[in-house]
mmCIF file of C-alpha atoms in Angstrom:
data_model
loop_
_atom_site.group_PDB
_atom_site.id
_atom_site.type_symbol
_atom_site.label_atom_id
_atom_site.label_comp_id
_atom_site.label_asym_id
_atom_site.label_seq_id
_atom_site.Cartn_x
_atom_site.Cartn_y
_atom_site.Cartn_z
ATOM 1 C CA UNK Z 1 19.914 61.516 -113.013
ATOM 2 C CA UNK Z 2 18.677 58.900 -110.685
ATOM 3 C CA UNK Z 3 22.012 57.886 -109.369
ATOM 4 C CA UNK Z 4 22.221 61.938 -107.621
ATOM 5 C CA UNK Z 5 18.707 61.382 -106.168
ATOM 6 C CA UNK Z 6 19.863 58.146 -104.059
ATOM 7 C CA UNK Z 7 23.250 59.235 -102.947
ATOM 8 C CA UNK Z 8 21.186 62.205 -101.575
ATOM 9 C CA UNK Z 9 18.923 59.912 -99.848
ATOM 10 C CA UNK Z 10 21.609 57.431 -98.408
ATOM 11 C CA UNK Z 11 23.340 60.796 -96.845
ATOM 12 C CA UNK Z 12 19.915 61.901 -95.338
ATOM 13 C CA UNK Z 13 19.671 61.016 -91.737
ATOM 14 C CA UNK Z 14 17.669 57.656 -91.971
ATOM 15 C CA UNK Z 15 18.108 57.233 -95.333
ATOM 16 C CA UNK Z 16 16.355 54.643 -96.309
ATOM 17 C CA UNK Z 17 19.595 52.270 -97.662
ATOM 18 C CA UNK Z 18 22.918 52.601 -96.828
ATOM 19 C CA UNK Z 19 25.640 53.345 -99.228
ATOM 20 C CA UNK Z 20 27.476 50.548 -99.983
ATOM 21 C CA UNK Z 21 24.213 49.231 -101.374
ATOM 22 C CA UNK Z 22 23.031 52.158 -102.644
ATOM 23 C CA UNK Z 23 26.233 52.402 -104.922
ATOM 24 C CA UNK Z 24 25.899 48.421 -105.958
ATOM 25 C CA UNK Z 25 22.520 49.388 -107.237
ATOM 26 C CA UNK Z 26 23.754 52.289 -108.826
ATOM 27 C CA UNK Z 27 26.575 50.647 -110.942
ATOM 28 C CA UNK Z 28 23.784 47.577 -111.764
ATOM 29 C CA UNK Z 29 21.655 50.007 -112.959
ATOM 30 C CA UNK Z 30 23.827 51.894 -114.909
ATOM 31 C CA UNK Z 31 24.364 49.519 -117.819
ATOM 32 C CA UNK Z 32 20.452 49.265 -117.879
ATOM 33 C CA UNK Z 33 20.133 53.336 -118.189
ATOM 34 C CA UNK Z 34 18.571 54.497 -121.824
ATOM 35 C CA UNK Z 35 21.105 56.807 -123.219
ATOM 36 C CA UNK Z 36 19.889 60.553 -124.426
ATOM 37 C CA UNK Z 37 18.299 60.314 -127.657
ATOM 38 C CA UNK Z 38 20.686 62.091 -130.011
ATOM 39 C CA UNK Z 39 19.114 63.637 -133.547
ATOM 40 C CA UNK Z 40 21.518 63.826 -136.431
ATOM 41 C CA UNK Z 41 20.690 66.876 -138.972
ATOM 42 C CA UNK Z 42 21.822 67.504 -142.034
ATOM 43 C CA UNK Z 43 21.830 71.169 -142.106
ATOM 44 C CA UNK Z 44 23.211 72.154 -145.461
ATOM 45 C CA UNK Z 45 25.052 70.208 -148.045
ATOM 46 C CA UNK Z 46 27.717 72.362 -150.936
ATOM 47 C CA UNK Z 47 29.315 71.290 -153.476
ATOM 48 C CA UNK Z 48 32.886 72.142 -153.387
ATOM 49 C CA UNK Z 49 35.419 72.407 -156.085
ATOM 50 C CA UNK Z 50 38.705 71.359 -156.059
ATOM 51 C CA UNK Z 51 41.573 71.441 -158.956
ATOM 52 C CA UNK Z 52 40.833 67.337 -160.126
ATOM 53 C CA UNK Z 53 38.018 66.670 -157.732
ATOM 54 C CA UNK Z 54 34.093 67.695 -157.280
ATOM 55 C CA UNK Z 55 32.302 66.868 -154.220
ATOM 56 C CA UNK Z 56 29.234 67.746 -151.904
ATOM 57 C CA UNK Z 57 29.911 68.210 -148.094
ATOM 58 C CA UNK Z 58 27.300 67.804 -145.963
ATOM 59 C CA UNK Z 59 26.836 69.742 -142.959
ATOM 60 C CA UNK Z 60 25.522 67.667 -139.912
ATOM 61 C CA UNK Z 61 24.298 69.191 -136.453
ATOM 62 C CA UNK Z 62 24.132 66.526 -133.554
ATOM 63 C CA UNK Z 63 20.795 67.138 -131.822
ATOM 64 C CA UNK Z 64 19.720 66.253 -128.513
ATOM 65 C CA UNK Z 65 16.179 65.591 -128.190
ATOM 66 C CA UNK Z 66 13.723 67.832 -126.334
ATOM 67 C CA UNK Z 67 16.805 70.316 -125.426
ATOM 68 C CA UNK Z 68 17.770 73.390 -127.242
ATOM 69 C CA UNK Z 69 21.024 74.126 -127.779
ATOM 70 C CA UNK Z 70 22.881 77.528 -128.149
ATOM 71 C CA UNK Z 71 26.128 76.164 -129.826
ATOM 72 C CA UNK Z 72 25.401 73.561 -132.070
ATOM 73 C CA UNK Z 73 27.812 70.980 -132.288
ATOM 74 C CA UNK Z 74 28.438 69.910 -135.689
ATOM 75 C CA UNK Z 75 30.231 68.396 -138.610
ATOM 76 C CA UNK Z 76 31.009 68.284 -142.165
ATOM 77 C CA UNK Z 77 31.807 65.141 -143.932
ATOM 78 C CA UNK Z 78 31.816 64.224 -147.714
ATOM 79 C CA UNK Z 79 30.634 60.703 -148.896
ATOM 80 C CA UNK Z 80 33.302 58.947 -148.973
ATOM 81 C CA UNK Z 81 34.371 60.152 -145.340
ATOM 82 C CA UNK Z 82 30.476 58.124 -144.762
ATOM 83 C CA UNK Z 83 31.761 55.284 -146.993
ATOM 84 C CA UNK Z 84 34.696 54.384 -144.981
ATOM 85 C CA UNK Z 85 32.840 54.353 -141.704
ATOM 86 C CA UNK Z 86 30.507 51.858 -143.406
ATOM 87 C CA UNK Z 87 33.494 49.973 -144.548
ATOM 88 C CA UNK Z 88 35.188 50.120 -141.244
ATOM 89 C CA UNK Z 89 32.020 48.769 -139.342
ATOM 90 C CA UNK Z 90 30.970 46.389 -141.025
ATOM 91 C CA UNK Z 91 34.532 44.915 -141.337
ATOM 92 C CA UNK Z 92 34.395 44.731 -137.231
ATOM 93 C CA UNK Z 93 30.326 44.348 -136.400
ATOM 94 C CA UNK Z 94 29.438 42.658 -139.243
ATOM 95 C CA UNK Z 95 26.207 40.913 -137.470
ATOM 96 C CA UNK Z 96 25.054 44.383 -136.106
ATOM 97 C CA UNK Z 97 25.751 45.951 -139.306
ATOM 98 C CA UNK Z 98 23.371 43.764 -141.398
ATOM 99 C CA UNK Z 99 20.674 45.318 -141.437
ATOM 100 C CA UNK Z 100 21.970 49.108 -141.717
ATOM 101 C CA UNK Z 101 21.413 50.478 -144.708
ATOM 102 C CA UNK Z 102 23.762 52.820 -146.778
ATOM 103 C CA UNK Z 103 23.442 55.050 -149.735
ATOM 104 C CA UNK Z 104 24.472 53.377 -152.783
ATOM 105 C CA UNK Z 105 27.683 55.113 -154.917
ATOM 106 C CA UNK Z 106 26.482 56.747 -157.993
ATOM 107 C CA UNK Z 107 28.220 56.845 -161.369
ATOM 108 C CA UNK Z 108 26.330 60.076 -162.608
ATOM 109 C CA UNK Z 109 23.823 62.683 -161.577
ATOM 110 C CA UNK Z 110 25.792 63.291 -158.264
ATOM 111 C CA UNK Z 111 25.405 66.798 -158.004
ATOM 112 C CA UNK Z 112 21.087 66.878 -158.660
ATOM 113 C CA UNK Z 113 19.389 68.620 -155.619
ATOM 114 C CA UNK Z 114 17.538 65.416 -156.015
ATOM 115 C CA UNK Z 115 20.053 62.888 -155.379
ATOM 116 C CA UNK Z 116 21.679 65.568 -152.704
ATOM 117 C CA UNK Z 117 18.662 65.750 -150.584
ATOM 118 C CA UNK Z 118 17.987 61.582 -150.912
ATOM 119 C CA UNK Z 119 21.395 61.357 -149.622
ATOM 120 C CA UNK Z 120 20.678 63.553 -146.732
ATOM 121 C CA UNK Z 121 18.250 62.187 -145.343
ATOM 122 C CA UNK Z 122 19.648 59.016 -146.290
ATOM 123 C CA UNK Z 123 22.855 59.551 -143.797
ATOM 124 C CA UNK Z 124 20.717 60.942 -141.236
ATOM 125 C CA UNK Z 125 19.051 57.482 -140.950
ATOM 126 C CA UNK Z 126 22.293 55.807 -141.377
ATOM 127 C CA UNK Z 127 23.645 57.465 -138.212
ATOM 128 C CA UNK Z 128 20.756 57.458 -135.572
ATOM 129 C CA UNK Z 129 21.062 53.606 -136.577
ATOM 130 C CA UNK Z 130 24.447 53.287 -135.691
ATOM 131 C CA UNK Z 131 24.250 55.477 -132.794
ATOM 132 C CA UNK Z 132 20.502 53.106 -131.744
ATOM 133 C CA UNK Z 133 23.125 49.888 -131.627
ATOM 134 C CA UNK Z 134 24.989 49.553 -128.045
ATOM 135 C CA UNK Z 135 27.893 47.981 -129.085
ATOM 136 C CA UNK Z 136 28.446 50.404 -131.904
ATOM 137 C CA UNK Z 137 27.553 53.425 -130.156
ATOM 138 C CA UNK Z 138 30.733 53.087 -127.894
ATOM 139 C CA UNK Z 139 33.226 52.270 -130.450
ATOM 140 C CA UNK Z 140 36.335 54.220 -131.307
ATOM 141 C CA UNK Z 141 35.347 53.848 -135.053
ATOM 142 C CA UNK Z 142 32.128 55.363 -134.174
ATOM 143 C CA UNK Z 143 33.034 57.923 -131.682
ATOM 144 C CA UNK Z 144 36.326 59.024 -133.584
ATOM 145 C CA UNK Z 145 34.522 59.932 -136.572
ATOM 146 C CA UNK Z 146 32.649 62.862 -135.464
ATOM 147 C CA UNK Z 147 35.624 64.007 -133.463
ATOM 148 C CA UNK Z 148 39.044 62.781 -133.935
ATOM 149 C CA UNK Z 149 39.047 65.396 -137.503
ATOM 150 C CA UNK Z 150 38.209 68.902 -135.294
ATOM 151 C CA UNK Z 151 40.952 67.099 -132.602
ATOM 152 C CA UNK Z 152 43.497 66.953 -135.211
ATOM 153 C CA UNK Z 153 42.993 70.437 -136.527
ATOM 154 C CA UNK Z 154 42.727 71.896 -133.710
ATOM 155 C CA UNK Z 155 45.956 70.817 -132.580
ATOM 156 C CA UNK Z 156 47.596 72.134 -136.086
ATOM 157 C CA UNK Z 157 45.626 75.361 -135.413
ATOM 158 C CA UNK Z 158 47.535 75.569 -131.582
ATOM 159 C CA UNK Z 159 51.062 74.512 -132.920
ATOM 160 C CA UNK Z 160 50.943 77.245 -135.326
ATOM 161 C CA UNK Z 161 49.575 80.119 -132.912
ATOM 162 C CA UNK Z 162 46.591 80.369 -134.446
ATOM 163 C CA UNK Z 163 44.806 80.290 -131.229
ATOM 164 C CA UNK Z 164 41.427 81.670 -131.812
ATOM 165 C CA UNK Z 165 40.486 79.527 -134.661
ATOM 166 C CA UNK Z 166 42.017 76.835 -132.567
ATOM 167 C CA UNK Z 167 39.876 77.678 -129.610
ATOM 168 C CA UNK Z 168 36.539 77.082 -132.006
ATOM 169 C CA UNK Z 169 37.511 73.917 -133.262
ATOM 170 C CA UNK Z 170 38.234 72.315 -129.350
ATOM 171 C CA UNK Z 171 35.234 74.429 -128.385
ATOM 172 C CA UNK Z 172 33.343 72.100 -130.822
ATOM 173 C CA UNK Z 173 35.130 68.844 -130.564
ATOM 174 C CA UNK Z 174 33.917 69.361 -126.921
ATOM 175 C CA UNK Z 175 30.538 69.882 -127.741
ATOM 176 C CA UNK Z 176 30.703 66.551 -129.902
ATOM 177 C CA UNK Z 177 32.327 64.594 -127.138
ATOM 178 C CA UNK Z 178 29.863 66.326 -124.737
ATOM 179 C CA UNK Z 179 26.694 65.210 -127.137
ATOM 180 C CA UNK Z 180 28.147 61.640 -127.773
ATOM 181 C CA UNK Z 181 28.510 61.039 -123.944
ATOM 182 C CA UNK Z 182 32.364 60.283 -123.622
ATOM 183 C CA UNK Z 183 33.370 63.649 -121.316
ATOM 184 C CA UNK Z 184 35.622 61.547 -119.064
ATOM 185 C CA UNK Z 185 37.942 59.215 -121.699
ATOM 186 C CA UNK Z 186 41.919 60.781 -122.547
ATOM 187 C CA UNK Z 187 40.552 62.449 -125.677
ATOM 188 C CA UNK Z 188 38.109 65.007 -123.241
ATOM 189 C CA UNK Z 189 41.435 65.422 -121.289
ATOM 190 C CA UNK Z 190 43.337 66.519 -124.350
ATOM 191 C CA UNK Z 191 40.528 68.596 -125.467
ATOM 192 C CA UNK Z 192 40.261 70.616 -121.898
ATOM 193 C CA UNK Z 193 43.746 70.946 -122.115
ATOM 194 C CA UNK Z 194 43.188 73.050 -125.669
ATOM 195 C CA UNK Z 195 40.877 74.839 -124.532
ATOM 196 C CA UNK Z 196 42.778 76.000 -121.701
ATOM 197 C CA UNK Z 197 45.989 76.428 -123.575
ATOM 198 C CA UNK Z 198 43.864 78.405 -125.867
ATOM 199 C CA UNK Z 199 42.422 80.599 -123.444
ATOM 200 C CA UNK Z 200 45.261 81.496 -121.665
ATOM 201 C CA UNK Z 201 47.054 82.712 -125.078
ATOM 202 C CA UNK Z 202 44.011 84.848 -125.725
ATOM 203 C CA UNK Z 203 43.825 86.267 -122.435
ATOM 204 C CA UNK Z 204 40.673 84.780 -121.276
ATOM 205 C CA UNK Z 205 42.313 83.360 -117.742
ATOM 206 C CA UNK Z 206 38.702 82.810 -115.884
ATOM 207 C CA UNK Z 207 37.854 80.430 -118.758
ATOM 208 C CA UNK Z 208 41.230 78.878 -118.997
ATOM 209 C CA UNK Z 209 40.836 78.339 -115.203
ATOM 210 C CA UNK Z 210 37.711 76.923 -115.228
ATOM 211 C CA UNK Z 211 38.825 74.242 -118.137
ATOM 212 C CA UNK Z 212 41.688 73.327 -115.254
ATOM 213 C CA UNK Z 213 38.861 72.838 -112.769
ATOM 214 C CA UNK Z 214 36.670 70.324 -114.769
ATOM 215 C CA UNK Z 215 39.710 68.349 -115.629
ATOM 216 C CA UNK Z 216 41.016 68.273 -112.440
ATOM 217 C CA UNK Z 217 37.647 66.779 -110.864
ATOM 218 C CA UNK Z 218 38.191 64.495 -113.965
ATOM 219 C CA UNK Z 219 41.396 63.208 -112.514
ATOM 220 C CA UNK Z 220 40.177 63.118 -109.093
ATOM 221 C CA UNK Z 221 40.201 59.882 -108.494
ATOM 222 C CA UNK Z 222 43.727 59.182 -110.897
ATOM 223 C CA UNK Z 223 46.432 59.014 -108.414
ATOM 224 C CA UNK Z 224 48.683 58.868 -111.608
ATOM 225 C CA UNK Z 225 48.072 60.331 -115.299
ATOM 226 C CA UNK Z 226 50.153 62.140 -117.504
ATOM 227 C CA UNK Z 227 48.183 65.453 -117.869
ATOM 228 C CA UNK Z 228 47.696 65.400 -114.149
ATOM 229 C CA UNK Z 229 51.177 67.214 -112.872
ATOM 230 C CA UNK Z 230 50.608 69.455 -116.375
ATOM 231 C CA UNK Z 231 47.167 70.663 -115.135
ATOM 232 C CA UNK Z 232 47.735 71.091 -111.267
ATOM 233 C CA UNK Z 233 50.548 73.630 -112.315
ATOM 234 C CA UNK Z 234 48.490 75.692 -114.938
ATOM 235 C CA UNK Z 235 45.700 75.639 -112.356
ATOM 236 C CA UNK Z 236 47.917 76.754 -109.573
ATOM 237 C CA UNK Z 237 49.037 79.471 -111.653
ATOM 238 C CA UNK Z 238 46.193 80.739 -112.986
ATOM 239 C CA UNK Z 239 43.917 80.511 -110.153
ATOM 240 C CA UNK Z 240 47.328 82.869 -108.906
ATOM 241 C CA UNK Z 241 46.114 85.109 -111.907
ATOM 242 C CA UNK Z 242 42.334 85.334 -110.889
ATOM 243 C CA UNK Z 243 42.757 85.531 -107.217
ATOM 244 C CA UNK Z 244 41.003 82.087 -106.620
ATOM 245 C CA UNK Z 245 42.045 79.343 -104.164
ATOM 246 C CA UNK Z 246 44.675 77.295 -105.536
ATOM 247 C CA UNK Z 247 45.398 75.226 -101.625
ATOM 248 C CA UNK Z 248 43.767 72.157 -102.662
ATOM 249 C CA UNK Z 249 45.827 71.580 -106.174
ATOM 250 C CA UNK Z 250 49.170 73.265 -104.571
ATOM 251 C CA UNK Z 251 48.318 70.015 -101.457
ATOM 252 C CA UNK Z 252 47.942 67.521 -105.097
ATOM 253 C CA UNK Z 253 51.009 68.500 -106.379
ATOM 254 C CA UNK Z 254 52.813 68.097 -102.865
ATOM 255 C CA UNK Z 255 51.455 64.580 -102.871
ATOM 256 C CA UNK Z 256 52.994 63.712 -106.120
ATOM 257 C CA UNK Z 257 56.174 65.385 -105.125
ATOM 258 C CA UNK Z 258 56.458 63.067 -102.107
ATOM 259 C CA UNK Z 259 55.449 60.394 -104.180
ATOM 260 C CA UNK Z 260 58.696 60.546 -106.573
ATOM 261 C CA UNK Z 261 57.242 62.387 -109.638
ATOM 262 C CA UNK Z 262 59.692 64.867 -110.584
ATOM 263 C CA UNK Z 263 57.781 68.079 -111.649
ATOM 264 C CA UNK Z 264 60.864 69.821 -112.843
ATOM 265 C CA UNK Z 265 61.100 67.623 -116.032
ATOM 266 C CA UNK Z 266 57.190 67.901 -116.425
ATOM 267 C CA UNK Z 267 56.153 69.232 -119.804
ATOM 268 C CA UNK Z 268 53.494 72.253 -119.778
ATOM 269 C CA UNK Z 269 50.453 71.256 -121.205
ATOM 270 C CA UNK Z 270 51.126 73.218 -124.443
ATOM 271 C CA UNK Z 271 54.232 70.773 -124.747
ATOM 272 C CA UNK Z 272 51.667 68.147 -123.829
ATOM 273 C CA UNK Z 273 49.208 69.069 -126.741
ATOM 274 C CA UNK Z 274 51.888 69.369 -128.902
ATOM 275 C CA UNK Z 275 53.235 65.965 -128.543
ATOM 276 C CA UNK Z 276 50.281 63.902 -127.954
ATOM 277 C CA UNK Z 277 49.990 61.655 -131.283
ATOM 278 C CA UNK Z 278 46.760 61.872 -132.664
ATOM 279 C CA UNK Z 279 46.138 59.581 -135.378
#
């Protein structure tokens, strides 16, 4: 990104601008910065049966443009999971939303491979419009809908034990986040704490130790957050595990001792994924 190409200069002997104006420019520009162009497939749409109820799902894959991506990150929503973002939008950006369009319901012929593939494309368009619109873009109404659902399962998934099911749906709700360009809000937090609650259970302490790493330069610059005490302690004991240095996060959580936090009534951060309400 541009911003890593001037800090490098300003810290270049003679660089040609010092810092505290090379960071003023920085956080101007940054609101002027084009996001990535994200491409929203529909990959497959089924129709699924249920006792009173028929229904086509619609598998989406969120696409960045010009890169290729091993893991897809994707999701599967069913019209009227479409209908009430529509309904929830327009209720709060009604000005933006005017000129969105959005499938019309259909008494009849549902089910046609006609009307199925009209619809696809049809909520294709609908989101890459919704994701084109700034204000839109970084709503929770917006941002929740491809995520919060894999969040919420996965956390079911980790309560019950069923950690390697669990472990693909935060894999994926991190991919979405990742896509969607929100990796440092609470919900990223949460979801690096699943995976590496996940990963631990399975055995996989490398990975589980590198989730504690990315969260922790997360909360660098937090001097207080709830998952911070939680994630210095799994780090410290898993980087224990793996024979990696664990001086720098053992020196955090000496800081927040002497700063009055008492770590013996700190949940784990299983006990914080369990409790965190996610509605």
């Amino acid at each position: 990104s541009p911003g890593t190409e001037w800090v490098s200069a300003a810290e270049r002997p003679g660089g040609s601008l010092l810092t505290r104006q090379l960071q003023e420019l920085w956080r101007r520009s940054r609101g002027s910065l084009v996001p990535q162009r994200l491409l929203f497939e529909v990959t497959s749409a089924s129709v699924v049966s249920e006792r009173s109820s028929k229904y086509v799902l619609y598998t989406i894959y969120l696409i960045r443009s010009g890169q290729f991506d091993k893991a897809p990150a994707t999701i599967a929503r069913r019209y009227s999971d479409f209908e009430q973002l529509n309904r929830r939008l327009r209720s709060r950006f009604s000005c933006d939303m005017a000129s969105v369009a959005f499938p019309r319901k259909r008494l009849r012929r549902n089910f046609t491979a006609e009307t199925i593939a009209k619809r696809s494309r049809a909520f294709e368009q609908f989101l890459s419009h919704l994701h084109s619109i700034d204000e839109i873009r970084r709503s929770p109404e917006f941002l929740e809908f491809f995520f919060l659902p894999d969040l919420q399962a996965a956390q079911r998934l980790t309560c019950t034990g069923m950690y390697r099911e669990a472990l693909a749906t935060w894999a994926n709700a991190y991919r979405l986040q990742d896509r969607l360009g929100v990796c440092s809000s609470g919900r990223f937090l949460l979801t690096l704490a699943g995976l590496a609650v996940c990963h631990q259970e399975l055995d996989q302490l490398s990975e589980a130790h590198g989730c504690c790493e990315q969260a922790l330069q997360l909360l660098e610059a937090q001097g207080s957050h709830p998952l911070l005490g939680p994630f210095l302690q799994a780090h410290i004991h898993l980087a224990w595990k793996v024979g990696k240095d664990k001086r720098r996060s053992e020196a955090r959580l000496q800081d927040l001792r002497e700063a009055g936090l008492p770590l013996q009534q700190q949940p784990s951060l299983k006990e914080c994924l369990i409790k965190e309400p996610l509605e």
